Every structure is written in C-alpha cells, then in structure tokens.
Short mmCIF file of C-alpha atoms and ligand atoms in Angstrom, two decimals:
data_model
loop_
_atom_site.label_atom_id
_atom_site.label_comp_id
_atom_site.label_asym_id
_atom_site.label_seq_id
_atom_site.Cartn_x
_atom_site.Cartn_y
_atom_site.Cartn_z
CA UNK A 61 -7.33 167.28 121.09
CA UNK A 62 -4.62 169.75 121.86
CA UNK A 63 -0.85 168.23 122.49
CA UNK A 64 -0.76 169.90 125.59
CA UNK A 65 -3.73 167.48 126.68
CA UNK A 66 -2.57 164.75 124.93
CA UNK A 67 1.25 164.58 126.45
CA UNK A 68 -0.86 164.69 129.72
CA UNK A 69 -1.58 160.96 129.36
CA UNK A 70 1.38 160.26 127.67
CA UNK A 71 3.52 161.78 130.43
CA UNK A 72 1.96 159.67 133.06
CA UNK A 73 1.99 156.31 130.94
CA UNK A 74 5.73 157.44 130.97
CA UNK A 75 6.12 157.50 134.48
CA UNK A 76 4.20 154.60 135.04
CA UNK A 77 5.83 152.65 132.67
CA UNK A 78 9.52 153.83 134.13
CA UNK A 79 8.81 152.77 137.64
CA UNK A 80 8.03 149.37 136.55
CA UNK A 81 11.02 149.31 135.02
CA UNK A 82 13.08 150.12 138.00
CA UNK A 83 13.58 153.62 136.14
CA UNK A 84 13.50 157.43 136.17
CA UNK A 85 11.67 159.53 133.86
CA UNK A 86 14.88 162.02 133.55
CA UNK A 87 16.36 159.33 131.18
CA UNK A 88 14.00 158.89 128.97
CA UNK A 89 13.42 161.61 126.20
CA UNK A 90 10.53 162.00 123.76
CA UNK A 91 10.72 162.65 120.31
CA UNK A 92 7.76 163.54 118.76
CA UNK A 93 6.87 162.47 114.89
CA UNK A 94 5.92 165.34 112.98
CA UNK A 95 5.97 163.33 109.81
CA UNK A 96 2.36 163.19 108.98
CA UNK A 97 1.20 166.05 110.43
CA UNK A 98 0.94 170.12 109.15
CA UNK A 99 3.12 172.91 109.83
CA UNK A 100 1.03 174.35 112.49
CA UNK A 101 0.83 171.08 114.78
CA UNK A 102 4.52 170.75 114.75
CA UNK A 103 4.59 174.23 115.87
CA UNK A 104 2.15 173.15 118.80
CA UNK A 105 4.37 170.69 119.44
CA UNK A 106 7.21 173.15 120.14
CA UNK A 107 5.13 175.39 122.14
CA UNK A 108 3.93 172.66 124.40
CA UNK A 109 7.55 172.14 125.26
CA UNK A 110 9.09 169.21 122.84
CA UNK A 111 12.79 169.62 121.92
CA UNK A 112 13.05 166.66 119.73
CA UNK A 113 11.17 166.66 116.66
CA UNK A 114 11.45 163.36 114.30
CA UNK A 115 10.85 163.49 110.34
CA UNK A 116 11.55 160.99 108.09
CA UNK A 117 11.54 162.68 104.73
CA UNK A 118 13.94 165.86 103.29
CA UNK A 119 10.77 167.49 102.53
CA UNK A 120 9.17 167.56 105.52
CA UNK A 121 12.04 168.30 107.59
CA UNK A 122 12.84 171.02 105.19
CA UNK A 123 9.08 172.62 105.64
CA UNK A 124 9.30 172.59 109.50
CA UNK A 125 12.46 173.97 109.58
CA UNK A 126 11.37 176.76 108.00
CA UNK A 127 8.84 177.45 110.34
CA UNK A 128 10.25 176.61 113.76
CA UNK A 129 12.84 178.83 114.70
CA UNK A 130 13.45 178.14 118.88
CA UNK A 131 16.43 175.73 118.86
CA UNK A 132 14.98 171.98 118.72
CA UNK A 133 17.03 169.03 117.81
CA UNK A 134 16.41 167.31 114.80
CA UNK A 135 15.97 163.62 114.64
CA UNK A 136 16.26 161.65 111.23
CA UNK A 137 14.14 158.34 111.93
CA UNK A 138 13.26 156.95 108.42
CA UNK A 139 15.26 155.61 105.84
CA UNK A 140 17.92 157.68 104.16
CA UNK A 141 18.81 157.11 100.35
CA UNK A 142 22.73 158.19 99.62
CA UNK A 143 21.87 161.00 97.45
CA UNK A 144 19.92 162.75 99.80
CA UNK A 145 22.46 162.70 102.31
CA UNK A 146 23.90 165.75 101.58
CA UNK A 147 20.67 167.89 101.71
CA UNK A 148 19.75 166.26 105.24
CA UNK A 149 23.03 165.54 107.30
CA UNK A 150 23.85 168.94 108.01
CA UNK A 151 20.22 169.86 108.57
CA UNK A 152 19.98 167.11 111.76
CA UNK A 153 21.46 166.79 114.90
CA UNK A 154 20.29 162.63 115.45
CA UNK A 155 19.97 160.36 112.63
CA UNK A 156 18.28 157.02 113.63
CA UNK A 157 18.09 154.76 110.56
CA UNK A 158 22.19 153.86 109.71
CA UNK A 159 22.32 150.56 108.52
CA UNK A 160 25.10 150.36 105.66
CA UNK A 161 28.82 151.35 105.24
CA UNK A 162 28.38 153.51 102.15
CA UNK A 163 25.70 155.50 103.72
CA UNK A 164 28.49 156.01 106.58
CA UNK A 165 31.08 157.41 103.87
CA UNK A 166 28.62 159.61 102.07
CA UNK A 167 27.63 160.86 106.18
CA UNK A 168 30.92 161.61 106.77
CA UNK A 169 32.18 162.84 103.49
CA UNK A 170 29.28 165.40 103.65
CA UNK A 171 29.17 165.86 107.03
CA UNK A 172 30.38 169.30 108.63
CA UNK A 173 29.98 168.74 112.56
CA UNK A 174 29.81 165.26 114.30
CA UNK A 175 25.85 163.34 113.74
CA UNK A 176 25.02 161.23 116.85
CA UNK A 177 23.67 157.55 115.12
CA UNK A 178 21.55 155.53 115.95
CA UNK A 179 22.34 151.79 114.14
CA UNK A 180 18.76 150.41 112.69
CA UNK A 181 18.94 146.50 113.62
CA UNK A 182 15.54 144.23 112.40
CA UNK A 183 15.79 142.53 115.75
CA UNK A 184 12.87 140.96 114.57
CA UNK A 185 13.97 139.51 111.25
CA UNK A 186 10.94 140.42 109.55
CA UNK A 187 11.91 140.82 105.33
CA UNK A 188 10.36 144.31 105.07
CA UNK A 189 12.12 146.11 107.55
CA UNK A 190 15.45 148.00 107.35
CA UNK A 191 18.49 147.20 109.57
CA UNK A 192 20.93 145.29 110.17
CA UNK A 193 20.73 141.58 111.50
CA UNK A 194 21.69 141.36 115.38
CA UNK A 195 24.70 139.15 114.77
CA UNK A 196 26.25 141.80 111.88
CA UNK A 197 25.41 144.89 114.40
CA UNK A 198 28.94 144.24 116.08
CA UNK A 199 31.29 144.23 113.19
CA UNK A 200 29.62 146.69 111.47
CA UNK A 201 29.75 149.25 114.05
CA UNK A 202 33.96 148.42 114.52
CA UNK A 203 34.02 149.36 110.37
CA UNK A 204 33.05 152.56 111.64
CA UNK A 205 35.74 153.76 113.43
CA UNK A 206 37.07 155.25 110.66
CA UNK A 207 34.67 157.60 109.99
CA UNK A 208 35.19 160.89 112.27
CA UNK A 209 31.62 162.84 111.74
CA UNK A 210 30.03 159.68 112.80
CA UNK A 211 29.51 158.81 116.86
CA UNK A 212 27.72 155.83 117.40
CA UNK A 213 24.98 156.94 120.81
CA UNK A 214 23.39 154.01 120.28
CA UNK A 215 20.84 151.47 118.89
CA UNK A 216 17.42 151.36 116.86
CA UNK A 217 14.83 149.07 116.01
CA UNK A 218 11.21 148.71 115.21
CA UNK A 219 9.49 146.13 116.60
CA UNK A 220 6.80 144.09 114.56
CA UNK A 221 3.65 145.62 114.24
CA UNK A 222 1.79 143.40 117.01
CA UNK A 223 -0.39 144.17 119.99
CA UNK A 224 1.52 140.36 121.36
CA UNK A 225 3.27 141.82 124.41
CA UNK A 226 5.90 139.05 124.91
CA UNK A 227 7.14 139.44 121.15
CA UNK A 228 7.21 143.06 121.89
CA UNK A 229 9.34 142.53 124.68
CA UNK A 230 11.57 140.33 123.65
CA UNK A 231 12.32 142.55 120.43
CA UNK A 232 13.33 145.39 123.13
CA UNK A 233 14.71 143.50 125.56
CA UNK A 234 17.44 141.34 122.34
CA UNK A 235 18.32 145.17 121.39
CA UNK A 236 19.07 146.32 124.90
CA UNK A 237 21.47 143.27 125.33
CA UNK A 238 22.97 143.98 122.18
CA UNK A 239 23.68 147.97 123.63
CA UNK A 240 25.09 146.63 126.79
CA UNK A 241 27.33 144.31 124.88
CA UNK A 242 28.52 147.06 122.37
CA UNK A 243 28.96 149.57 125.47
CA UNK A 244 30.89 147.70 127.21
CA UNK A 245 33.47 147.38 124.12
CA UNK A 246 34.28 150.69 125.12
CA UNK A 247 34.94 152.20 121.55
CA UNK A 248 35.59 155.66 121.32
CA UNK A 249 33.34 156.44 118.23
CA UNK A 250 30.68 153.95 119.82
CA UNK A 251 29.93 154.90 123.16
CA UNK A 252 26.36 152.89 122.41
CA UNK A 253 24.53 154.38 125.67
CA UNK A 254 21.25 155.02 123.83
CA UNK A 255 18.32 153.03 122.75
CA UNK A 256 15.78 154.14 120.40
CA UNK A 257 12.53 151.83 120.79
CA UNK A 258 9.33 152.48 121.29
CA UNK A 259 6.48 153.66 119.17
CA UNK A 260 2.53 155.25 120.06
CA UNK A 261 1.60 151.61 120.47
CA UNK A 262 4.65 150.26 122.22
CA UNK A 263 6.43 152.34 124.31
CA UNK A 264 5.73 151.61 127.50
CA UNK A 265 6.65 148.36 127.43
CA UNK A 266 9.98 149.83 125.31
CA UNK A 267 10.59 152.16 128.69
CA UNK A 268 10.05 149.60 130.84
CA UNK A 269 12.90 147.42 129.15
CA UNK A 270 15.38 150.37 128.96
CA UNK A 271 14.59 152.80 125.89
CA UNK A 272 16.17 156.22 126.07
CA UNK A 273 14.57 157.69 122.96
CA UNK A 274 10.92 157.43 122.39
CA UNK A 275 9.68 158.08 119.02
CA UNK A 276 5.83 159.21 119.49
CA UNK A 277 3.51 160.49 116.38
CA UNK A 278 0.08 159.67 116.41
CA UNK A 279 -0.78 159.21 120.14
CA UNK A 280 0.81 162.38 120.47
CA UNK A 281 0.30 165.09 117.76
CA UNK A 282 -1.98 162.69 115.48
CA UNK A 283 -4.58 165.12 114.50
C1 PLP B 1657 6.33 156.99 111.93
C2 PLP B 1657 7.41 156.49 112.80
C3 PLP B 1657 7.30 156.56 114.19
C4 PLP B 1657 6.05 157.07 114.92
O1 PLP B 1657 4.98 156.22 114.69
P1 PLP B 1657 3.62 156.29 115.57
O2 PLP B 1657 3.12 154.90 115.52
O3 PLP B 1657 2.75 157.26 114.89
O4 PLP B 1657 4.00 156.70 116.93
C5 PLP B 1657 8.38 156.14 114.93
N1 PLP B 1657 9.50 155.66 114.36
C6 PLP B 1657 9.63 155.57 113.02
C7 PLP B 1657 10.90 155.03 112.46
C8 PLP B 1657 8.60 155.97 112.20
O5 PLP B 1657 8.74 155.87 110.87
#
C-alpha cells in the first residue's frame, strides 16, 4: 500500500484519538521511521507530505540524506554510542535517545548549532531498555544546564511491548507527569514542553494521554 493511503487511516486514528483526549490534532506531529525501509519509500514519505523523518542508525540517516533534498527535520530516535556523535549531531535537528552526561559533553563539544533533546526515561523499568529511571530524570536534566548546544524540549520513552492497554497507559500517562513537573521548574535550557511516546501499536492511546511527537514506522511506511 502506498503512504499516501496508509496516513489516511493513520490521520483519522489521530484525530480520533486527540478528541478523546480533550485535544487538537495541530499539536501533535508525526515522525515517520524510515529505519527499516529503502531509499525510495522514505522518498514517498516526503512526497506524501512528512517533515519529520526518524532514523536510528548513522548509516541510514546518512543514505537518506543523500537522497532527500526538500528541507525535512531530522529526528535521532535510537541509541547513540559517543563516538558516533560527531558524525550524527550536526547531521540532526531532534535527537530523542539522551540518557547520560558524557553523551551530553561529547553533544555539546561537537555540536555547532543548538540540538532540541528529548531525555529517554524506562518509565517502565524493564532491564533491556535504555533511559534513565523516573526518579534520576530530574537531577539529571539540572546537570545539564551547563551545556549550551543542548535544549531540553522534552521527554521520551518506550513503553513495554504489550497489547495490555492499562500498562500502556500508565507508562504514558507517569512520563507526562514527569514533563509537567520538569516544565514547571521553569529552566531555561529545559523548557520540557514535548513528549515523545507513541509507537505503530500504541499511539493512540500515547495521543490521547498528551504525546506531542509520534514516532510511526511500520503502520506507516512498512512495506
Ligand atoms: C523503530 C522505532 C520506532 C517505530 O517503530 P514501529 O513500531 O515500527 O512504529 C519508534 N521509536 C523508536 C525508538 C524506534 O526504535
């Protein structure tokens, strides 16, 4: 199925899903994961109107880079290993996955305009998954100051990989409490307006308790 037909359905799922939540559609942006997919369906991608293209490896951003030329924003969502940092930082506008202090000074020592971060918690504690633990999120982010290339636009998790629609939910909703309670710190470097939650499998009930940022592959450009 073509993009265009499948963002149908995912546009009204969207809307749907935001009017439950008391929402509007305007404030929620999609980015769509071009991580498994070729060349050519990212470029369908583009041309069916997404700005916000997520990749999770240097290589793969690298390839689509090279392809795309309108002006999309970049989006960073897997795990990022030091060294690579200073191929990828200056290649991205959003990086999703910052969940350590030395990855923050290699960001900004390699950094040459300001990256809008995401901080990864594992609101769900599971031992395989990246982030930091809820209670650390706080005093982690106030270490961060420091650090002028990085702005803090919000938080990220993943939520288990369950179809159980109350642990879903409560994943979401713990992370947009956390948000609300680092917002209304009022740091400079941490405005923490943004929530990035929400996968093909879980999104809607992500909108519906407040994500901003939508990461959507396979529902969406899955071939
Ligand atoms: C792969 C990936 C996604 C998209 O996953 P789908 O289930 O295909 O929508 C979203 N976020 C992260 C961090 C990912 O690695």
């Amino acid at each position: 199925m073509k993009v265009e037909e499948k963002s149908k359905d995912i546009f009204n799922r969207i809307e749907q899903a935001a009017k439950r939540g008391g929402r509007t559609t305007g404030e929620i942006k999609i980015v769509a994961v071009t991580k498994y997919v070729s060349n050519k369906r990212a470029l369908e991608a583009v041309n069916a109107g997404f700005v916000h293209l997520g990749e999770n490896r240097l290589e793969g951003l690298t390839e689509k880079q090279e392809i795309i030329e309108s002006p999309v924003k970049w989006h960073f969502i897997g795990s990022l290993q030091s060294r690579k940092v200073k191929d990828v930082i200056n290649r991205i506008d959003y990086l999703h996955s910052l969940d350590r202090l030395s990855l923050a000074k290699e960001i900004n020592k390699r950094a040459q305009k300001t990256i809008e971060c995401f901080v990864q918690v594992n609101v769900s504690g599971e031992d395989q998954k990246h982030g930091l633990s809820p209670q650390n999120v706080l005093n982690f982010i106030e270490q961060l100051s420091i650090y002028d290339k990085i702005k803090i636009v919000g938080l990220m998790t993943m939520a288990p990989n369950t179809h159980d629609e109350r642990v879903l939910r409560k994943c979401f909703k713990d992370l947009s409490r956390l948000k609300d309670e680092i917002h209304k710190k009022g740091y400079q470097h941490a405005p923490c307006t943004e929530l990035s939650m929400g996968m093909s499998n879980d999104y809607e009930i992500a909108i519906e308790e407040g994500a901003t940022f939508v990461r959507i592959g396979s529902a969406l450009v899955g071939e």
